[in-house]
Amino acid sequence: MRIRETGDLWWKTAVIYCLDVETFMDWDDDGIGDLQGLTQRIDHLADLGVTCLWLMPFYPTADRDDGYDITDFLGVDPRLGDVGDLVRLIRTARDRGIRVIADLVVNHTSDRHPWFRSARRSKDSPYRDYYVWSATKPPDTSDQVVFPDQEAGIWTLDEATGEWYRHRFYRHQPDLNTANPRVRDEIAKVVGYWMQLGLSGFRVDAVPFFLADTAKHPGDDLQDPHDYLRDLRSFLSRRAGDAVLMGEVNLPYDQQRQFFGDDDGDGTADGTELTLQFDFVAMQQMYLSLARRDARPLAATLGTRPTIPRDAQWATFVRNHDELTLDKLSDDERAEVFAAFGPAEEMQLYGRGLRRRLPTMLDGDPRRIRMVYSLLFSLPGTPVLFYGEEIGMGENLAAEGRMAVRTPMQWTDERNGGFSRAAPSRLPGPVVEDGYGPAHVNVAAQRLDPDSLLAFIRLLVRRYRESPELGWAREVEILSQPHDAVLAHRSTWDDGSMVALHNLAPEPVVVPLELHDCSGDGPPARLVDLLETAETEVDARGRVELELPGYGFRWLRVVHETERRLI
């Protein structure tokens, strides 16, 4: 196994951890999390095994969309600290072997950004064409609204100039016009600035919207929207050859593949656009499989994953910072998932997603929770964790919209979960209550418990990092077996191979497998369990039978007599 290659393409076997500085740790006790607090808690991430920290927006903001309405792309929100604090965080994280990436939110600005304030004052403003305007009243666009509970369309009349400006999201977030070369230059300046300060790349927000205007207007010097994404990737790579662009592209696989930049789709070349993309399609099918206790929807979807560039990667996840979107499911399928995991209307959002965390959706069943995280780490790709997942945090449905899952981190069983000593009224949001509150779920207690979820996630991270075939496998090999509730898949890279089994149902089963490359007259192969002390011999015909308890799971490394890897 060519372990040396994993150091060059670090993102293919990374463990990414997403957090909002504002809700992670408040060190000066003003009620708001800050960069100093995050730096003080960096060893928690190092102990967990995190290798890449993804920061949600930390820029100055009007704070009407949890930091995604930015007023200055080159600054740090003073509530969180300053640029010096960010540099200190990056340096401290790097000392622990953790790279830092940040949200790149350049689809829009806040309506309080100086560019837009100038643009709306006069049609002659030098920043007028930084945004998208219409002199005539646009047609009905209610079907294009991202937040249907907040907006009736994507155009709003600006009284000062009598023209309409476009906003794919909220009306206080006017869209930037990436057809304007000056806007693209500004974005390059933003990317270059933060790279110079030590970032290792960006998670790019809403990529299809971000590219929507590029190459769409007369005089644009680009022929295709993807030309701009290629230019941005090239610029990033010149500044730092190992930097990444991790993109949010919630599209079907055939369209999503184009954003990697491998035009012929044979996977033999390096990518020229996004380095990683979130696998929204498999995530949604995973929840459908969990709801049905039937692994076939997920297995079928994994089998249709397109070939991607050899240096690109899928980012896999169970939960992220937004609603748990189910928009790629049919109406009936979505209704099944809603019924299983969020039957009350208050648990749902926008008619397409859930605003709950996994433990509450699974009624706190530790067997199912651990099985799902085992599945996440065993799928070929790069796992992404959302803060608090490692301890099984729940949500607070009293918080508005997406904020239900963006509650303060729970460090101890003290007031405010040890997040802050400020009065609860000064926190950025309410702490989780009831059985998932800090009295029952917190880092301090789980650090001392070898049987805790934290200890289990730490084990998964370690075994994932020791099994680069999980990140480097070219495809997901679905293994034939008779149980609908079981997902049996195999990941192979070079001379390393691992079989993973997951039982999505409560009934125990015996899973027969045939591993044809383990048959013949040569030395017998064995399957060594990586999550517990056990191993199973494979017979001369490559056959083996494996026991799985209800909601059980196993990671089995295929070991031959000549194996030199440490088990």
Coordinates of C-alpha atoms in Angstrom, one line a residue:
M1 CA 0.0 0.0 0.0
R2 CA 1.4 3.4 -1.1
I3 CA 0.9 5.2 2.2
R4 CA 3.2 8.0 0.9
E5 CA 0.5 9.1 -1.6
T6 CA -1.9 9.9 1.2
G7 CA 0.2 12.8 2.4
D8 CA 0.0 14.6 -1.0
L9 CA -3.8 14.3 -1.4
W10 CA -4.5 14.8 2.3
W11 CA -8.2 15.5 1.8
K12 CA -8.9 12.0 0.5
T13 CA -8.4 10.6 4.0
A14 CA -9.1 13.6 6.1
V15 CA -11.6 13.9 9.0
I16 CA -13.4 17.2 8.7
Y17 CA -15.1 18.9 11.7
C18 CA -17.5 21.8 11.1
L19 CA -18.3 24.4 13.8
D20 CA -19.6 27.9 14.3
V21 CA -17.2 29.9 16.4
E22 CA -20.2 31.8 17.9
T23 CA -21.6 28.7 19.5
F24 CA -18.5 26.6 20.3
M25 CA -16.7 28.2 23.4
D26 CA -17.0 31.6 25.0
W27 CA -13.7 32.4 26.7
D28 CA -14.4 36.0 27.8
D29 CA -17.9 35.2 29.1
D30 CA -19.8 37.8 27.1
G31 CA -22.2 35.1 26.0
I32 CA -20.8 34.8 22.5
G33 CA -18.3 32.1 21.4
D34 CA -15.0 33.4 20.3
L35 CA -11.7 32.5 18.6
Q36 CA -9.8 32.5 21.8
G37 CA -12.3 29.9 23.2
L38 CA -12.0 27.7 20.1
T39 CA -8.2 27.9 20.4
Q40 CA -8.4 26.8 24.0
R41 CA -10.5 23.8 23.0
I42 CA -8.4 22.8 20.0
D43 CA -7.0 19.8 21.9
H44 CA -10.5 18.3 22.0
L45 CA -10.5 18.1 18.3
A46 CA -6.9 16.8 18.2
D47 CA -7.9 14.1 20.7
L48 CA -10.8 13.1 18.6
G49 CA -8.5 12.7 15.6
V50 CA -9.8 15.6 13.5
T51 CA -7.4 16.6 10.7
C52 CA -9.3 19.5 9.1
L53 CA -11.4 22.2 10.9
W54 CA -14.1 23.9 8.8
L55 CA -15.1 27.3 10.2
M56 CA -18.6 28.6 9.4
P57 CA -18.6 32.4 8.6
F58 CA -16.5 34.4 11.1
Y59 CA -16.7 37.7 9.0
P60 CA -18.3 40.9 10.1
T61 CA -22.1 40.5 9.6
A62 CA -25.5 42.1 9.9
D63 CA -26.3 38.8 11.8
R64 CA -29.7 38.3 10.2
D65 CA -28.7 34.9 8.8
D66 CA -26.3 33.5 11.4
G67 CA -23.2 35.1 9.7
Y68 CA -24.0 34.2 6.1
D69 CA -25.0 37.9 5.5
I70 CA -21.5 39.3 5.3
T71 CA -20.6 43.0 5.4
D72 CA -16.8 42.7 5.0
F73 CA -15.1 39.7 3.3
L74 CA -11.7 40.8 4.6
G75 CA -12.5 41.1 8.3
V76 CA -13.3 39.2 11.5
D77 CA -16.5 39.8 13.4
P78 CA -15.3 41.8 16.4
R79 CA -17.6 39.8 18.7
L80 CA -15.4 36.7 17.9
G81 CA -12.0 38.4 18.0
D82 CA -9.7 39.9 15.4
V83 CA -7.5 38.7 12.6
G84 CA -4.6 38.1 15.0
D85 CA -6.8 35.7 17.0
L86 CA -7.6 33.8 13.8
V87 CA -4.0 33.6 12.8
R88 CA -3.2 32.3 16.3
L89 CA -5.9 29.7 16.0
I90 CA -4.6 28.5 12.6
R91 CA -1.1 28.2 13.9
T92 CA -2.2 26.3 17.0
A93 CA -4.3 24.0 15.0
R94 CA -1.5 23.3 12.6
D95 CA 0.8 22.4 15.5
R96 CA -1.8 19.7 16.3
G97 CA -1.9 18.4 12.7
I98 CA -5.1 20.2 11.9
R99 CA -5.6 22.2 8.8
V100 CA -8.2 25.0 8.8
I101 CA -10.7 25.9 6.0
A102 CA -13.4 28.5 6.0
D103 CA -16.8 29.2 4.4
L104 CA -16.5 31.1 1.2
V105 CA -19.9 32.8 0.9
V106 CA -19.7 34.9 -2.4
N107 CA -23.0 34.2 -3.9
H108 CA -24.3 37.3 -2.1
T109 CA -23.5 40.0 0.4
S110 CA -25.5 41.6 3.2
D111 CA -27.6 44.6 2.0
R112 CA -25.5 46.5 4.6
H113 CA -22.3 45.8 2.7
P114 CA -20.6 49.0 1.5
W115 CA -20.8 47.8 -2.1
F116 CA -24.6 47.4 -2.0
R117 CA -25.2 50.6 0.0
S118 CA -23.4 52.4 -2.8
A119 CA -25.1 50.4 -5.6
R120 CA -28.6 51.2 -4.4
R121 CA -28.0 54.9 -4.0
S122 CA -27.5 55.5 -7.7
K123 CA -27.5 53.8 -11.1
D124 CA -24.2 55.5 -11.7
S125 CA -22.5 53.9 -8.7
P126 CA -19.2 52.1 -9.6
Y127 CA -20.7 49.1 -7.6
R128 CA -24.0 49.1 -9.4
D129 CA -23.0 46.2 -11.7
Y130 CA -21.6 44.2 -8.7
Y131 CA -25.3 43.1 -8.3
V132 CA -28.1 41.9 -10.6
W133 CA -30.8 44.4 -11.4
S134 CA -33.9 44.5 -13.5
A135 CA -35.5 47.7 -14.8
T136 CA -38.8 46.0 -15.5
K137 CA -40.9 44.1 -13.0
P138 CA -39.8 40.4 -13.2
P139 CA -42.4 37.6 -13.6
D140 CA -43.5 35.4 -10.7
T141 CA -40.6 33.6 -9.2
S142 CA -42.2 31.9 -6.2
D143 CA -41.1 28.5 -7.5
Q144 CA -37.4 29.6 -7.3
V145 CA -37.4 30.7 -3.6
V146 CA -35.0 28.9 -1.4
F147 CA -36.8 29.9 1.8
P148 CA -40.5 29.7 1.0
D149 CA -41.6 30.5 4.5
Q150 CA -39.8 33.9 4.3
E151 CA -39.9 35.1 0.7
A152 CA -42.5 35.2 -2.1
G153 CA -40.0 35.6 -4.9
I154 CA -36.3 36.3 -5.7
W155 CA -36.7 39.9 -6.8
T156 CA -37.3 42.9 -4.6
L157 CA -38.0 46.5 -5.6
D158 CA -35.4 49.0 -4.4
E159 CA -37.3 52.3 -3.9
A160 CA -34.2 54.6 -4.4
T161 CA -33.7 53.7 -8.0
G162 CA -37.0 52.1 -9.0
E163 CA -35.3 48.9 -10.1
W164 CA -35.5 45.3 -8.8
Y165 CA -32.5 43.5 -7.4
R166 CA -32.2 39.7 -7.3
H167 CA -31.7 37.6 -4.2
R168 CA -31.8 33.8 -4.4
F169 CA -31.9 33.7 -0.6
Y170 CA -33.3 36.4 1.7
R171 CA -34.1 39.9 0.4
H172 CA -31.4 41.2 2.7
Q173 CA -28.8 39.1 0.8
P174 CA -28.5 40.6 -2.7
D175 CA -26.8 38.4 -5.3
L176 CA -23.4 39.3 -6.5
N177 CA -23.0 39.4 -10.3
T178 CA -20.1 37.0 -11.2
A179 CA -20.5 38.0 -14.8
N180 CA -18.7 41.2 -13.8
P181 CA -14.9 40.7 -14.0
R182 CA -14.4 43.2 -11.2
V183 CA -16.5 41.0 -8.9
R184 CA -14.4 38.0 -9.8
D185 CA -11.3 40.1 -9.1
E186 CA -12.7 41.0 -5.7
I187 CA -13.4 37.3 -4.9
A188 CA -9.9 36.4 -5.9
K189 CA -8.6 39.0 -3.6
V190 CA -10.7 37.5 -0.7
V191 CA -9.3 34.0 -1.5
G192 CA -5.7 35.2 -1.7
Y193 CA -6.0 37.2 1.5
W194 CA -7.1 34.4 3.7
M195 CA -4.8 31.9 2.1
Q196 CA -1.9 34.2 2.9
L197 CA -3.0 34.1 6.5
G198 CA -2.8 30.4 6.6
L199 CA -6.1 28.8 5.5
S200 CA -5.9 25.5 3.6
G201 CA -8.9 26.1 1.5
F202 CA -12.6 26.9 1.5
R203 CA -16.0 25.3 1.7
V204 CA -17.8 27.1 -1.2
D205 CA -21.4 28.0 -0.4
A206 CA -24.2 27.4 -2.9
V207 CA -21.9 26.7 -5.9
P208 CA -24.6 26.5 -8.7
F209 CA -26.1 29.9 -7.6
F210 CA -22.6 31.3 -7.3
L211 CA -21.9 30.5 -11.0
A212 CA -25.4 31.3 -12.2
D213 CA -24.5 34.6 -13.9
T214 CA -21.1 33.8 -15.2
A215 CA -20.8 33.7 -19.0
K216 CA -24.5 34.7 -19.3
H217 CA -24.1 38.3 -20.4
P218 CA -22.7 40.1 -23.4
G219 CA -19.1 41.1 -23.0
D220 CA -18.3 38.5 -20.4
D221 CA -14.8 37.2 -21.1
L222 CA -15.7 33.6 -20.1
Q223 CA -17.4 31.1 -22.4
D224 CA -18.8 28.8 -19.8
P225 CA -19.6 29.1 -16.0
H226 CA -17.3 26.2 -15.3
D227 CA -14.5 28.3 -16.8
Y228 CA -14.7 30.5 -13.8
L229 CA -14.6 27.7 -11.4
R230 CA -11.5 26.3 -13.1
D231 CA -9.9 29.8 -12.9
L232 CA -10.7 30.0 -9.2
R233 CA -9.2 26.5 -8.6
S234 CA -6.1 27.4 -10.6
F235 CA -5.7 30.6 -8.7
L236 CA -6.0 28.8 -5.4
S237 CA -3.5 26.1 -6.4
R238 CA -1.0 28.7 -7.4
R239 CA -1.2 30.2 -3.9
A240 CA -1.1 26.9 -2.2
G241 CA -0.7 23.6 -4.1
D242 CA -2.5 21.5 -1.5
A243 CA -5.4 23.8 -0.8
V244 CA -9.0 22.6 -1.4
L245 CA -12.3 23.8 -2.6
M246 CA -15.1 21.8 -0.9
G247 CA -18.3 22.6 -2.7
E248 CA -22.0 22.6 -1.8
V249 CA -23.6 21.2 -5.0
N250 CA -27.0 19.7 -4.2
L251 CA -27.7 18.3 -7.7
P252 CA -28.2 14.8 -9.2
Y253 CA -25.0 12.8 -9.7
D254 CA -24.9 13.4 -13.5
Q255 CA -24.9 17.2 -13.0
Q256 CA -22.8 17.1 -9.9
R257 CA -20.0 15.3 -11.7
Q258 CA -19.4 18.3 -13.9
F259 CA -18.4 20.4 -11.0
F260 CA -15.3 18.2 -10.4
G261 CA -13.9 19.3 -13.8
D262 CA -13.2 15.9 -15.4
D263 CA -15.0 16.4 -18.7
D264 CA -14.6 12.9 -20.1
G265 CA -15.6 11.3 -16.9
D266 CA -13.2 8.4 -17.0
G267 CA -11.5 9.3 -13.7
T268 CA -7.9 9.1 -15.1
A269 CA -7.1 12.8 -14.9
D270 CA -6.8 15.3 -12.0
G271 CA -9.8 17.5 -11.4
T272 CA -9.8 21.2 -12.4
E273 CA -12.7 22.5 -10.4
L274 CA -14.0 21.4 -7.0
T275 CA -11.7 19.2 -4.9
L276 CA -14.5 17.7 -2.8
Q277 CA -18.3 17.7 -3.1
F278 CA -20.9 16.7 -0.5
D279 CA -22.7 13.5 -1.4
F280 CA -26.2 14.8 -0.8
V281 CA -27.7 12.0 -2.9
A282 CA -26.3 9.1 -0.9
M283 CA -27.1 11.0 2.4
Q284 CA -30.8 11.2 1.5
Q285 CA -31.0 7.6 0.4
M286 CA -29.3 6.6 3.7
Y287 CA -32.1 8.2 5.6
L288 CA -34.7 6.5 3.4
S289 CA -32.9 3.1 4.1
L290 CA -32.9 3.8 7.8
A291 CA -36.6 4.7 7.8
R292 CA -37.5 1.5 5.9
R293 CA -34.8 -0.6 7.7
D294 CA -33.9 -1.7 4.2
A295 CA -30.4 -1.1 2.8
R296 CA -31.4 -1.5 -0.8
P297 CA -32.0 2.2 -1.6
L298 CA -28.6 3.2 -0.3
A299 CA -26.9 0.3 -2.0
A300 CA -28.5 1.0 -5.3
T301 CA -27.5 4.7 -5.1
L302 CA -23.9 4.0 -4.1
G303 CA -23.7 1.8 -7.1
T304 CA -24.6 4.7 -9.4
R305 CA -21.9 7.1 -8.0
P306 CA -20.2 8.5 -11.1
T307 CA -16.5 8.1 -11.7
I308 CA -14.7 11.2 -10.5
P309 CA -11.2 12.6 -11.0
R310 CA -8.4 10.6 -9.4
D311 CA -7.6 13.4 -7.0
A312 CA -11.2 14.4 -6.2
Q313 CA -13.3 13.1 -3.3
W314 CA -16.9 12.7 -2.0
A315 CA -17.5 14.4 1.4
T316 CA -19.9 12.1 3.3
F317 CA -22.0 13.2 6.2
V318 CA -24.9 12.3 8.5
R319 CA -25.8 15.9 9.6
N320 CA -24.7 19.4 8.7
H321 CA -25.5 22.9 9.8
D322 CA -28.6 23.4 7.6
E323 CA -31.9 21.6 7.6
L324 CA -31.5 17.9 6.8
T325 CA -32.6 18.3 3.2
L326 CA -34.6 15.5 1.6
D327 CA -35.3 17.4 -1.7
K328 CA -34.0 14.6 -3.9
L329 CA -36.5 12.1 -2.6
S330 CA -39.9 11.7 -4.1
D331 CA -42.9 13.1 -2.2
D332 CA -43.8 9.6 -1.0
E333 CA -40.3 8.8 0.0
R334 CA -39.9 12.1 1.9
A335 CA -43.2 11.4 3.7
E336 CA -41.7 8.0 4.8
V337 CA -38.6 9.7 6.3
F338 CA -40.8 12.5 7.9
A339 CA -43.0 9.8 9.5
A340 CA -40.0 7.9 10.9
F341 CA -37.8 10.7 12.1
G342 CA -39.8 13.9 12.3
P343 CA -43.6 13.4 12.3
A344 CA -44.4 16.7 14.1
E345 CA -44.7 19.8 11.9
E346 CA -42.3 21.7 14.2
M347 CA -39.6 19.1 13.4
Q348 CA -39.8 19.8 9.7
L349 CA -38.6 22.8 7.6
Y350 CA -39.5 24.3 4.2
G351 CA -41.5 21.1 3.4
R352 CA -38.2 19.5 2.3
G353 CA -36.1 18.8 5.4
L354 CA -35.8 18.1 9.1
R355 CA -34.4 20.3 11.8
R356 CA -33.3 17.5 14.2
R357 CA -30.1 15.8 15.0
L358 CA -29.5 12.1 14.6
P359 CA -29.8 10.9 18.3
T360 CA -33.3 12.3 18.7
M361 CA -34.4 11.0 15.3
L362 CA -33.3 7.5 16.5
D363 CA -35.0 7.9 19.9
G364 CA -31.6 7.8 21.6
D365 CA -31.1 4.1 20.7
P366 CA -27.3 3.8 21.2
R367 CA -27.1 0.7 18.9
R368 CA -28.6 2.6 15.9
I369 CA -26.7 5.7 16.6
R370 CA -23.4 3.9 16.6
M371 CA -24.4 1.8 13.6
V372 CA -25.0 5.0 11.6
Y373 CA -21.7 6.6 12.4
S374 CA -19.9 3.3 11.6
L375 CA -21.7 3.4 8.3
L376 CA -20.6 7.0 7.7
F377 CA -16.9 6.3 8.3
S378 CA -16.9 3.1 6.3
L379 CA -18.3 4.6 3.1
P380 CA -15.6 5.5 0.6
G381 CA -15.1 9.3 1.0
T382 CA -14.1 11.9 3.5
P383 CA -16.3 12.0 6.6
V384 CA -17.6 15.4 7.8
L385 CA -18.8 15.8 11.4
F386 CA -20.9 18.7 12.7
Y387 CA -19.9 19.9 16.1
G388 CA -21.5 18.0 19.0
E389 CA -22.1 14.8 16.9
E390 CA -19.2 13.2 18.7
I391 CA -21.1 13.3 22.0
G392 CA -24.7 12.8 20.7
M393 CA -26.1 16.3 21.1
G394 CA -29.7 16.8 20.4
E395 CA -31.6 19.8 19.0
N396 CA -33.7 22.5 20.6
L397 CA -36.9 23.0 18.6
A398 CA -37.7 26.2 20.5
A399 CA -35.0 27.8 18.4
E400 CA -36.0 29.3 15.1
G401 CA -35.6 27.4 11.9
R402 CA -32.1 26.0 11.2
M403 CA -30.9 27.3 14.6
A404 CA -32.5 24.3 16.3
V405 CA -29.3 22.3 15.5
R406 CA -26.9 25.3 16.1
T407 CA -27.1 25.3 19.8
P408 CA -24.2 26.0 22.2
M409 CA -21.6 23.2 22.5
Q410 CA -22.1 21.1 25.7
W411 CA -18.7 20.9 27.5
T412 CA -19.8 20.1 31.1
D413 CA -22.9 19.6 33.2
E414 CA -22.6 23.2 34.5
R415 CA -25.0 26.1 33.6
N416 CA -25.0 26.8 29.8
G417 CA -23.2 23.4 29.4
G418 CA -19.9 25.1 30.3
F419 CA -20.1 27.1 27.0
S420 CA -20.2 30.4 28.8
R421 CA -20.6 31.9 32.3
A422 CA -22.8 34.7 31.0
A423 CA -26.5 34.8 31.7
P424 CA -28.5 32.4 29.5
S425 CA -30.3 35.4 27.9
R426 CA -27.0 36.6 26.4
L427 CA -26.2 33.4 24.6
P428 CA -26.5 33.2 20.8
G429 CA -29.3 30.6 21.2
P430 CA -30.9 28.3 23.8
V431 CA -29.0 25.3 25.2
V432 CA -30.5 21.9 24.5
E433 CA -32.9 20.8 27.2
D434 CA -34.4 17.6 28.6
G435 CA -32.6 14.2 28.2
Y436 CA -30.1 15.6 25.7
G437 CA -29.2 18.6 27.8
P438 CA -25.7 19.2 29.3
A439 CA -26.7 17.3 32.5
H440 CA -26.9 14.1 30.4
V441 CA -24.7 14.9 27.3
N442 CA -21.4 16.6 27.7
V443 CA -17.7 16.3 26.7
A444 CA -16.3 16.2 30.2
A445 CA -18.3 13.1 31.3
Q446 CA -17.7 11.2 28.1
R447 CA -14.0 11.8 28.2
L448 CA -13.9 9.7 31.4
D449 CA -16.1 6.9 30.0
P450 CA -14.5 4.3 27.8
D451 CA -17.9 3.1 26.6
S452 CA -19.2 6.6 25.6
L453 CA -20.1 7.7 22.2
L454 CA -17.1 10.0 22.2
A455 CA -14.8 7.1 22.8
F456 CA -16.5 5.2 20.0
I457 CA -16.2 8.0 17.5
R458 CA -12.6 8.4 18.4
L459 CA -12.1 4.7 17.6
L460 CA -13.9 5.1 14.2
V461 CA -11.7 8.0 13.4
R462 CA -8.5 6.1 14.2
R463 CA -9.5 3.0 12.3
Y464 CA -10.6 5.2 9.3
R465 CA -7.3 6.9 9.3
E466 CA -5.5 3.6 9.4
S467 CA -7.5 2.3 6.4
P468 CA -6.7 4.6 3.5
E469 CA -8.6 2.2 1.2
L470 CA -11.7 3.9 2.6
G471 CA -10.7 7.2 1.1
W472 CA -8.9 6.0 -2.0
A473 CA -11.2 3.3 -3.3
R474 CA -12.2 4.1 -6.8
E475 CA -15.8 2.7 -6.4
V476 CA -18.1 1.2 -3.8
E477 CA -18.3 -2.6 -4.4
I478 CA -21.7 -3.8 -3.2
L479 CA -21.4 -7.4 -2.1
S480 CA -24.2 -9.9 -2.9
Q481 CA -26.0 -11.4 0.2
P482 CA -29.6 -12.4 0.9
H483 CA -30.7 -9.9 3.6
D484 CA -32.5 -6.7 2.5
A485 CA -31.7 -5.0 5.8
V486 CA -27.9 -5.5 5.4
L487 CA -25.5 -3.3 3.5
A488 CA -22.4 -5.3 2.7
H489 CA -19.7 -3.3 0.8
R490 CA -16.1 -3.6 0.1
S491 CA -13.4 -0.9 -0.5
T492 CA -10.2 -1.7 -2.2
W493 CA -7.1 0.3 -3.0
D494 CA -3.8 -1.1 -4.1
D495 CA -3.2 -4.2 -1.9
G496 CA -5.5 -3.0 0.9
S497 CA -9.1 -4.2 1.1
M498 CA -11.8 -3.9 3.7
V499 CA -15.4 -5.4 4.0
A500 CA -18.0 -3.5 6.0
L501 CA -21.3 -4.9 7.1
H502 CA -24.2 -2.9 8.6
N503 CA -27.6 -4.3 9.7
L504 CA -30.3 -1.6 9.5
A505 CA -32.9 -3.9 11.3
P506 CA -33.3 -5.0 14.9
E507 CA -33.2 -8.8 14.0
P508 CA -29.8 -10.6 14.2
V509 CA -28.7 -12.3 11.0
V510 CA -26.0 -14.5 9.5
V511 CA -24.5 -13.0 6.4
P512 CA -22.9 -15.3 3.8
L513 CA -20.4 -13.8 1.5
E514 CA -18.2 -15.0 -1.4
L515 CA -14.9 -13.2 -1.9
H516 CA -13.7 -14.6 -5.1
D517 CA -10.2 -13.2 -4.9
C518 CA -9.7 -15.1 -1.7
S519 CA -10.3 -18.5 -3.2
G520 CA -7.9 -20.9 -4.9
D521 CA -5.0 -23.0 -3.9
G522 CA -2.9 -20.3 -2.2
P523 CA -2.7 -19.5 1.5
P524 CA -6.1 -18.9 3.1
A525 CA -7.2 -15.4 3.7
R526 CA -8.8 -14.2 6.9
L527 CA -11.0 -11.3 7.9
V528 CA -9.7 -9.4 10.9
D529 CA -12.3 -7.3 12.8
L530 CA -11.0 -3.7 13.2
L531 CA -13.6 -2.6 15.8
E532 CA -13.2 -5.6 18.2
T533 CA -10.9 -8.5 18.8
A534 CA -12.0 -11.1 16.4
E535 CA -11.2 -12.8 13.1
T536 CA -12.8 -15.2 10.7
E537 CA -11.2 -17.6 8.2
V538 CA -12.2 -17.6 4.6
D539 CA -12.5 -21.1 3.1
A540 CA -10.7 -22.3 0.0
R541 CA -13.7 -21.3 -2.2
G542 CA -13.7 -17.8 -0.8
R543 CA -16.8 -18.3 1.3
V544 CA -17.4 -17.0 4.8
E545 CA -20.4 -16.6 7.1
L546 CA -20.5 -13.6 9.5
E547 CA -22.9 -13.0 12.4
L548 CA -24.5 -9.6 12.8
P549 CA -26.6 -8.6 15.8
G550 CA -29.6 -6.3 15.4
Y551 CA -28.3 -2.9 14.3
G552 CA -24.9 -4.5 14.3
F553 CA -21.9 -3.6 12.2
R554 CA -18.4 -4.9 11.5
W555 CA -15.3 -3.6 9.8
L556 CA -13.3 -6.6 8.4
R557 CA -9.8 -6.1 6.9
V558 CA -9.0 -8.8 4.3
V559 CA -5.6 -10.2 5.4
H560 CA -3.4 -12.6 3.4
E561 CA -0.4 -14.5 4.8
T562 CA 2.0 -12.0 3.2
E563 CA 0.3 -9.0 4.8
R564 CA 2.8 -6.5 6.3
R565 CA 0.3 -3.9 7.6
L566 CA -0.2 -3.6 11.3
I567 CA -3.6 -4.9 12.4

